[in-house]
PDB file of C-alpha atoms in Angstrom:
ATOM      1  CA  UNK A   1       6.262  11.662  -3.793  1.00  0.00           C
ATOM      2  CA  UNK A   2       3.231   8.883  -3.617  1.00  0.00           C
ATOM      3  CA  UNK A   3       3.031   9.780   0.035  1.00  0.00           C
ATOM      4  CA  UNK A   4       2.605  13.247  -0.361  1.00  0.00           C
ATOM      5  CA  UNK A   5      -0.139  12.897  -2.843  1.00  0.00           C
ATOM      6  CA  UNK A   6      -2.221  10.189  -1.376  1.00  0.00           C
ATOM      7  CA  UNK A   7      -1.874  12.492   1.892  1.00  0.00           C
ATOM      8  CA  UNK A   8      -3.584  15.576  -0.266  1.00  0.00           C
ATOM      9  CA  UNK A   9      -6.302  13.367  -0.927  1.00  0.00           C
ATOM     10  CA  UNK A  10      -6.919  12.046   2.387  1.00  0.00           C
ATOM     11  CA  UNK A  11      -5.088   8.582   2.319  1.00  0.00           C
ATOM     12  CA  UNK A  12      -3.392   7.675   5.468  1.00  0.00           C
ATOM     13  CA  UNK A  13      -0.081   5.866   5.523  1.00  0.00           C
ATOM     14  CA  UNK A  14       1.679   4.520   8.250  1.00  0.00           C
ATOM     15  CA  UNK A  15       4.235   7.295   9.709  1.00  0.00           C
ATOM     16  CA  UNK A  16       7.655   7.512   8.090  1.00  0.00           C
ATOM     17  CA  UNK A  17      10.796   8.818   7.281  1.00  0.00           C
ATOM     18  CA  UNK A  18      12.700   8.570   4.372  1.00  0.00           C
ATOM     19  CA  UNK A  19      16.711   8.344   4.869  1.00  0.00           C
ATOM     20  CA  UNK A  20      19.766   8.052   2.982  1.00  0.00           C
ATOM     21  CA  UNK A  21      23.135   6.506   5.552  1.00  0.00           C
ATOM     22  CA  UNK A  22      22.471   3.564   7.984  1.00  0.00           C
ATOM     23  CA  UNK A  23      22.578   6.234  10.579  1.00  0.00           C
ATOM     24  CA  UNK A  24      19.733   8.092   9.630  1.00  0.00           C
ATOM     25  CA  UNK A  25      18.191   5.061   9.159  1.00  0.00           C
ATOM     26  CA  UNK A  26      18.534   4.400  12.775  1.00  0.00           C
ATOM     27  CA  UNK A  27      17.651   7.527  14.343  1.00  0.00           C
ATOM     28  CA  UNK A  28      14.468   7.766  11.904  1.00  0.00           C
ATOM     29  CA  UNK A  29      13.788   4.509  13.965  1.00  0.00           C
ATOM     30  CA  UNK A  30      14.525   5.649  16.976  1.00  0.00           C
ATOM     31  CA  UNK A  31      12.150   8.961  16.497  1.00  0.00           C
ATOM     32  CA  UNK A  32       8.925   6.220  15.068  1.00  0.00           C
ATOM     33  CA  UNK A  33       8.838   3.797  17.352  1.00  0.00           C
ATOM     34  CA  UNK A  34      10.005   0.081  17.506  1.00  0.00           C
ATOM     35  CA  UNK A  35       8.915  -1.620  15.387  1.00  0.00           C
ATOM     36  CA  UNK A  36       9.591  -0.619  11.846  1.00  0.00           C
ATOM     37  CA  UNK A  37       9.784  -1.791   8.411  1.00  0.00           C
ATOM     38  CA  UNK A  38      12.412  -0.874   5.995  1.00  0.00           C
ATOM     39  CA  UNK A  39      11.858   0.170   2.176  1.00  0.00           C
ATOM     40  CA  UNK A  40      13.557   0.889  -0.426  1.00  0.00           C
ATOM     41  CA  UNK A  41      13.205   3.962  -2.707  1.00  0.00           C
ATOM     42  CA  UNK A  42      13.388   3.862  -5.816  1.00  0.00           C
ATOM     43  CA  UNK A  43      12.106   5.884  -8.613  1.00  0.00           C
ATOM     44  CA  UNK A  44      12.359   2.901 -11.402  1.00  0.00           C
ATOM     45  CA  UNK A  45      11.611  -0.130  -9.165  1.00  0.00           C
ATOM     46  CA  UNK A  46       7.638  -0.182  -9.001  1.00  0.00           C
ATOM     47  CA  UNK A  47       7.453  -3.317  -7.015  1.00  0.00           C
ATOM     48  CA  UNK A  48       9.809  -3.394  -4.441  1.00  0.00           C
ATOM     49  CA  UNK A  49       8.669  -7.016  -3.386  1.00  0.00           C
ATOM     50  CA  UNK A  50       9.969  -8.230  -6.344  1.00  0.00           C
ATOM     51  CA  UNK A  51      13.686  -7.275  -5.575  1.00  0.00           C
ATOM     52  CA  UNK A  52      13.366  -8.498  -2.223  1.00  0.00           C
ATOM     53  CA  UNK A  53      13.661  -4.485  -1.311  1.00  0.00           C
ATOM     54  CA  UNK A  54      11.884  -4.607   1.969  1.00  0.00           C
ATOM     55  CA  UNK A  55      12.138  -5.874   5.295  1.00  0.00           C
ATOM     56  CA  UNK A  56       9.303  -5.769   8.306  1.00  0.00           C
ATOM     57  CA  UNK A  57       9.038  -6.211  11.900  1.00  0.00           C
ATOM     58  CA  UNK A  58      12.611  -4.635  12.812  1.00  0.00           C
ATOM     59  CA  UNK A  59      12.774  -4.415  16.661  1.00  0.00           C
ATOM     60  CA  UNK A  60      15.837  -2.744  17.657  1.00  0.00           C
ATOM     61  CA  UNK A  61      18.888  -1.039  15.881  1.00  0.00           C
ATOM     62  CA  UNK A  62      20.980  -4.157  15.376  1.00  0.00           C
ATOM     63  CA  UNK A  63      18.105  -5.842  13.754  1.00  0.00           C
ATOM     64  CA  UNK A  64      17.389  -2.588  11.359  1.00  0.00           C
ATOM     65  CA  UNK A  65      21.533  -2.668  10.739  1.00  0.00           C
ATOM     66  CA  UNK A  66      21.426  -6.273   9.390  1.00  0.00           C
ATOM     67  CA  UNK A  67      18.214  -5.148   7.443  1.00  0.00           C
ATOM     68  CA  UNK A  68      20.006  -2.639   5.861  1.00  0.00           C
ATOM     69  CA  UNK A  69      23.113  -4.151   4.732  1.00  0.00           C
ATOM     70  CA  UNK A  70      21.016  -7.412   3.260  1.00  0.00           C
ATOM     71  CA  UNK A  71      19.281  -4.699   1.055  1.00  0.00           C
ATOM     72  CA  UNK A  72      22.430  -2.953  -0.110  1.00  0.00           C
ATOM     73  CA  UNK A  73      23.755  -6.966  -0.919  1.00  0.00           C
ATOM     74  CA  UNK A  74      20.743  -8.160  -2.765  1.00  0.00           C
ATOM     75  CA  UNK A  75      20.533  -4.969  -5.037  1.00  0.00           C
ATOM     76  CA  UNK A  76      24.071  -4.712  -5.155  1.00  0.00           C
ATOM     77  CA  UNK A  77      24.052  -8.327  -6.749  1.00  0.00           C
ATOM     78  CA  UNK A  78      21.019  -7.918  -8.790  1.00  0.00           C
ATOM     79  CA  UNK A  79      23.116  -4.894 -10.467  1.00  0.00           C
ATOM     80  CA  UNK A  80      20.686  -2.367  -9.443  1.00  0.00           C
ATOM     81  CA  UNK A  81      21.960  -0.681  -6.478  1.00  0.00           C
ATOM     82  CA  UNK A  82      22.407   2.556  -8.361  1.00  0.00           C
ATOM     83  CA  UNK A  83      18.353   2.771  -8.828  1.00  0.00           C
ATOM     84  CA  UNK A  84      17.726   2.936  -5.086  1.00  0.00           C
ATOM     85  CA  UNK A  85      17.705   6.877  -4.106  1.00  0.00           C
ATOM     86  CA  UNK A  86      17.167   6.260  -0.271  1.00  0.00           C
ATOM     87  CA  UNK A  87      15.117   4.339   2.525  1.00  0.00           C
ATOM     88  CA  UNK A  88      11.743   4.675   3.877  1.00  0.00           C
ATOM     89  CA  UNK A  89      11.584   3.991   7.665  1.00  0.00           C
ATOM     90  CA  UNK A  90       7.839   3.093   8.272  1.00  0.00           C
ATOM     91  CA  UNK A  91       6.253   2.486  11.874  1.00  0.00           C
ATOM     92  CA  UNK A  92       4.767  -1.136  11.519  1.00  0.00           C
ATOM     93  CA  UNK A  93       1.246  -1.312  11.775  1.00  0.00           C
ATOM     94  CA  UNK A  94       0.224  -3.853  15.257  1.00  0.00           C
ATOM     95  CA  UNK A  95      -2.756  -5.826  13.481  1.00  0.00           C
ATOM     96  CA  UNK A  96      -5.589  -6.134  16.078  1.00  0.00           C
ATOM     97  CA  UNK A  97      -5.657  -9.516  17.407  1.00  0.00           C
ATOM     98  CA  UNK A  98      -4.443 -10.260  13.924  1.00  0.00           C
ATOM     99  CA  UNK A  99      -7.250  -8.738  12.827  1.00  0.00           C
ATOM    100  CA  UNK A 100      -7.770  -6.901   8.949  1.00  0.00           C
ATOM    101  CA  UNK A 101      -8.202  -7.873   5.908  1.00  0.00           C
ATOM    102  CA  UNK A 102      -5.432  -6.870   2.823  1.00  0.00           C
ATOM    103  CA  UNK A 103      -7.504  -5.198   0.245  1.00  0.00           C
ATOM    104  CA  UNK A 104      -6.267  -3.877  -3.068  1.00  0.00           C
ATOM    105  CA  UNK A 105      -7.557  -0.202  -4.748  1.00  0.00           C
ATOM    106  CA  UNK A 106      -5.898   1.079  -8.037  1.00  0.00           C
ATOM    107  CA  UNK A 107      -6.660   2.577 -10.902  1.00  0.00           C
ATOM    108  CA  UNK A 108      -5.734   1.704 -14.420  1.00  0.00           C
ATOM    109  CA  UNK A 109      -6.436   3.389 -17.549  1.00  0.00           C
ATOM    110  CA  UNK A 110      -8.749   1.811 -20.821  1.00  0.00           C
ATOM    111  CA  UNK A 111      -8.322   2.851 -24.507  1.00  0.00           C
ATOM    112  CA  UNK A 112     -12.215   2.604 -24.367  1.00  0.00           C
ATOM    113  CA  UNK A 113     -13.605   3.446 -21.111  1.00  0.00           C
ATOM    114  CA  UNK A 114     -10.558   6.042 -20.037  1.00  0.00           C
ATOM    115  CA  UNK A 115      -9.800   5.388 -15.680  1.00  0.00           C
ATOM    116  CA  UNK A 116     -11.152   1.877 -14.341  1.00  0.00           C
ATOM    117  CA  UNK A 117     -10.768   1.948 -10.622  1.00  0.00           C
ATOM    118  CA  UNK A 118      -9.778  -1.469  -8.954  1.00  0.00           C
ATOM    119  CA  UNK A 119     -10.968  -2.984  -5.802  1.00  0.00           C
ATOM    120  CA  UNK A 120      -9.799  -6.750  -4.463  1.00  0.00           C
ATOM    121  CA  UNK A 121      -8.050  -8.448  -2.122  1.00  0.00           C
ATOM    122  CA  UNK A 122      -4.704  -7.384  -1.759  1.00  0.00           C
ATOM    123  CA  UNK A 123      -1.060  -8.826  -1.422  1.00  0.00           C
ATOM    124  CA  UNK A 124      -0.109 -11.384  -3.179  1.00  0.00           C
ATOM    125  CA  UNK A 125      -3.549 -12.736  -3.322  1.00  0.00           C
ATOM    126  CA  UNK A 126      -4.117 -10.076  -5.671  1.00  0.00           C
ATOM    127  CA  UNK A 127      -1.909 -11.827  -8.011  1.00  0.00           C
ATOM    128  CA  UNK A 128      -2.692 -15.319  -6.879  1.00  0.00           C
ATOM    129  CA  UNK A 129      -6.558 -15.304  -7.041  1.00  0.00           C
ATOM    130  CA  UNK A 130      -7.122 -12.488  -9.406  1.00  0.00           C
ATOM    131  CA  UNK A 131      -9.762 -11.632  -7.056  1.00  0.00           C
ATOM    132  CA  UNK A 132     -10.213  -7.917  -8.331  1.00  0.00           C
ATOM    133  CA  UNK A 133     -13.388  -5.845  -9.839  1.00  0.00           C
ATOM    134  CA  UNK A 134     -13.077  -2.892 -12.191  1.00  0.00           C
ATOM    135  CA  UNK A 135     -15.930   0.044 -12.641  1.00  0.00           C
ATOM    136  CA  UNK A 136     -15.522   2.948 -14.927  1.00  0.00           C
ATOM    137  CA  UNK A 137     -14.443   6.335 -13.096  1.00  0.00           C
ATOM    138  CA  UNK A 138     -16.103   8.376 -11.644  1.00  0.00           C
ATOM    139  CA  UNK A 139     -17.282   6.131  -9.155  1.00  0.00           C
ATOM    140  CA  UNK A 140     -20.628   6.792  -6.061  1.00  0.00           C
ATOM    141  CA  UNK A 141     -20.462   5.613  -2.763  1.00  0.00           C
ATOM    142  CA  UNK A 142     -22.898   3.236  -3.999  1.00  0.00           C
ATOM    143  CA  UNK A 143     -20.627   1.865  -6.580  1.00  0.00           C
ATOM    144  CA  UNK A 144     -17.982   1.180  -4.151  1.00  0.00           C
ATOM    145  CA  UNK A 145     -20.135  -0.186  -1.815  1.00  0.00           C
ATOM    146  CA  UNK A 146     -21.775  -2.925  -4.960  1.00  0.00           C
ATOM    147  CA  UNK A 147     -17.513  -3.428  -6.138  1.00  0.00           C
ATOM    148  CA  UNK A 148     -16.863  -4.480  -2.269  1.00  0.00           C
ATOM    149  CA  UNK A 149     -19.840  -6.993  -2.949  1.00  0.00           C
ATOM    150  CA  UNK A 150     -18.760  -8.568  -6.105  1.00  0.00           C
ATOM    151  CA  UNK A 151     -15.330  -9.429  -5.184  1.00  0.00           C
ATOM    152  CA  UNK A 152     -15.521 -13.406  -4.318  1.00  0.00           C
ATOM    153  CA  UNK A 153     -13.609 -13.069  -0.745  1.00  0.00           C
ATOM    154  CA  UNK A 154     -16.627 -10.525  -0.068  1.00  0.00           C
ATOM    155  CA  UNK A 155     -17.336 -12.737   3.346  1.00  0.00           C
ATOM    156  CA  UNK A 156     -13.963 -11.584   4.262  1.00  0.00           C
ATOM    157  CA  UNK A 157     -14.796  -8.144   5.074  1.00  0.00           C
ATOM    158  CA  UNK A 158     -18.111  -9.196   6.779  1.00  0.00           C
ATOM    159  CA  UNK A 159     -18.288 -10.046  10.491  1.00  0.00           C
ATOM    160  CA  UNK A 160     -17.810 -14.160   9.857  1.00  0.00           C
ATOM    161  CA  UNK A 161     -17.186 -16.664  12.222  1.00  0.00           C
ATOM    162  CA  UNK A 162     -15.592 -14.700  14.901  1.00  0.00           C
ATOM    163  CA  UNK A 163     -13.731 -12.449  12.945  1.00  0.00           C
ATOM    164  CA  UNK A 164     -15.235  -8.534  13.116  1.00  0.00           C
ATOM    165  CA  UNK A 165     -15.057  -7.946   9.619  1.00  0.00           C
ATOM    166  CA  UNK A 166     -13.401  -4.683   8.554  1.00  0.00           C
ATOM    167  CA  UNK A 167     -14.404  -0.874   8.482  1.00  0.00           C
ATOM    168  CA  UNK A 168     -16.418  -1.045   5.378  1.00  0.00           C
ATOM    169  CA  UNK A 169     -17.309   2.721   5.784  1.00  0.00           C
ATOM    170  CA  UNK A 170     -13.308   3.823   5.366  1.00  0.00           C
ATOM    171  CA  UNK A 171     -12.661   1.499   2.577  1.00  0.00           C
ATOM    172  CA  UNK A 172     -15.949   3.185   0.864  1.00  0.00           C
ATOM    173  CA  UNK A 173     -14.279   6.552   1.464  1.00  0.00           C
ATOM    174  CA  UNK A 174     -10.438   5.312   0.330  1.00  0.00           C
ATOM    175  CA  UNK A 175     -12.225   4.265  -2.820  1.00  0.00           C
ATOM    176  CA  UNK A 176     -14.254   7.668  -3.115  1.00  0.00           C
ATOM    177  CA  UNK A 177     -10.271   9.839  -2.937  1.00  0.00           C
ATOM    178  CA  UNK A 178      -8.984   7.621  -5.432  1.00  0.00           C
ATOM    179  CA  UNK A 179     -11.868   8.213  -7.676  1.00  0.00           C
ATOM    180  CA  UNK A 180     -11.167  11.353  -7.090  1.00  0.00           C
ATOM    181  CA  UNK A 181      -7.583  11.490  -7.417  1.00  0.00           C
ATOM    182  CA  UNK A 182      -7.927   9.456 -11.059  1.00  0.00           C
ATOM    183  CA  UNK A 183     -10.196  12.368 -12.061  1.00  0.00           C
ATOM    184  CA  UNK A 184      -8.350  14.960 -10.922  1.00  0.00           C
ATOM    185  CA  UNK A 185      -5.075  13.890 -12.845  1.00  0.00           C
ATOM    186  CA  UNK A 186      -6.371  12.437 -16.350  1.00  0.00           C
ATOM    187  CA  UNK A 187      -2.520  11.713 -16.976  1.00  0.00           C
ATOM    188  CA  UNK A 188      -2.037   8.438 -14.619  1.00  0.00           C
ATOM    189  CA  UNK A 189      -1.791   5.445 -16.462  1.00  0.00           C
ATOM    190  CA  UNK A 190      -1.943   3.223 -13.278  1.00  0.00           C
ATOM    191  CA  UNK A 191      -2.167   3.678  -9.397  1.00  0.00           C
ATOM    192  CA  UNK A 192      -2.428   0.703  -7.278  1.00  0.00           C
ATOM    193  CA  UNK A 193      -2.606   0.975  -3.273  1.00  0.00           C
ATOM    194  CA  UNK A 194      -1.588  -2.943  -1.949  1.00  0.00           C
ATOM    195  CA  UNK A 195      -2.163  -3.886   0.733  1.00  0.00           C
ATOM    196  CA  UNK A 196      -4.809  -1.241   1.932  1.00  0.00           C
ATOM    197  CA  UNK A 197      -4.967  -3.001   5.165  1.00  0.00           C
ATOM    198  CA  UNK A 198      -8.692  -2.756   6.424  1.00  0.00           C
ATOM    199  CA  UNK A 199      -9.045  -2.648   9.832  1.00  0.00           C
ATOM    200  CA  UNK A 200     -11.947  -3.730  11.991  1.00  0.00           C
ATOM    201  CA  UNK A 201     -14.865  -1.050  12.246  1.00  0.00           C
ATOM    202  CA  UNK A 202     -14.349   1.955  13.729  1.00  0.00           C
ATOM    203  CA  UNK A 203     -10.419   1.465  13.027  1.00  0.00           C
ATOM    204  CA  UNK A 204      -9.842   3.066   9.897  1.00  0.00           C
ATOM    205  CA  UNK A 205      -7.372   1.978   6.764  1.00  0.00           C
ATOM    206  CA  UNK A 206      -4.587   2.565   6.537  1.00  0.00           C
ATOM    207  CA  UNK A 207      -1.823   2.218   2.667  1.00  0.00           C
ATOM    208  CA  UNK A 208       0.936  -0.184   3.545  1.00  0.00           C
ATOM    209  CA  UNK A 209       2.183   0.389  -0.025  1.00  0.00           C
ATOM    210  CA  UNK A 210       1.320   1.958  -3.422  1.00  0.00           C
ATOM    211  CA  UNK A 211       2.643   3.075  -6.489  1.00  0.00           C
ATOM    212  CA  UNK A 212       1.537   5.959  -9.562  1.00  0.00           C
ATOM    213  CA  UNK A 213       2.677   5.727 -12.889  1.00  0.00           C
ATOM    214  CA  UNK A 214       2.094   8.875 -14.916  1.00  0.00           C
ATOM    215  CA  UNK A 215       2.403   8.995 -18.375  1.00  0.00           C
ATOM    216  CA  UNK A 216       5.143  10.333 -19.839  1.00  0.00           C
TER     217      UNK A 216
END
């Protein structure tokens, strides 16, 4: 799974469970901690935004239960029920005083250049401002450092106007795995990790969400 790679390379997720009937669901719940957020799996539905497959800030079984069966609804009326293989249960992340910034890191792959690794802002901004910078793989810890520059939200992840800014040191080191990752398996055609949800310093990062596509 994407999980269990981005683990092997050092890239922490939120804790999670994957489960199959709405009672597993529950008790997955139950055994993370209130509250959760509820994903579906699904091994040909990339972006699971896009079929309204996931649900956040569940606080309590009845909640999750409604969650659940307005997932099997929409999918069952989209005609694509049959592509979902089971649920992720994820602890939700409690942002700091609202604190973080969503950044993006991917890779994609060039006819040219071969693995371009990706750093932005993430979410849907990442779609919405295009605010993204490539640099040929392998990347330094200087490169990452110059790509977290050139992006035009760069004041985001400075301390600015109150806000902390974000641990620039773990989103150096996120972008170092991936690097590493892309090298490591010359077959991905494209890996993106959105949101990486940058914490302030000292607090890590931590993958809300990501994706691999490997070539066939």
């Amino acid at each position: 799974s994407v999980r269990a790679v981005l683990s092997a390379y050092g890239i922490e997720m939120p804790l999670g469970r994957v489960a199959i009937s709405e009672d597993e669901i529950v008790a997955a719940a139950e055994e993370l901690g209130w509250p959760v957020a509820l994903k579906i799996v699904s091994p040909t539905i990339s972006h699971k935004t896009d079929v309204g497959g996931v649900a956040l800030g569940l606080r309590s079984p009845w909640e999750l239960r409604v969650a659940h069966r307005g997932l099997l609804e929409r999918l069952s009326a989209m005609g694509r029920l049959v592509e979902i293989t089971g649920f992720l249960v994820e602890r939700m992340v409690e942002h700091h005083d609202g604190a973080g910034v969503e950044t993006l890191v991917g890779v994609t792959r060039s006819p040219d250049f071969g693995h371009l690794v990706a750093f932005g802002l993430g979410d849907v901004q990442a779609e919405i401002a295009r605010d993204v910078v490539f640099h040929v793989n392998p990347i330094t810890d200087v490169d990452a450092r110059e790509m977290m520059e050139r992006i035009r939200g760069a004041v985001l992840l400075r301390a600015f106007r109150g806000s902390p800014g974000v641990d620039r040191d773990a989103l150096v080191d996120d972008l170092l795995r991936v690097s590493r990752l892309a090298a490591d398996f010359p077959q991905i055609v494209a890996l993106d990790i959105n949101p990486l949800l940058a914490l302030p310093p000292g607090k890590g990062v931590l993958a809300l969400d990501a994706r691999i596509q490997v070539a066939a």
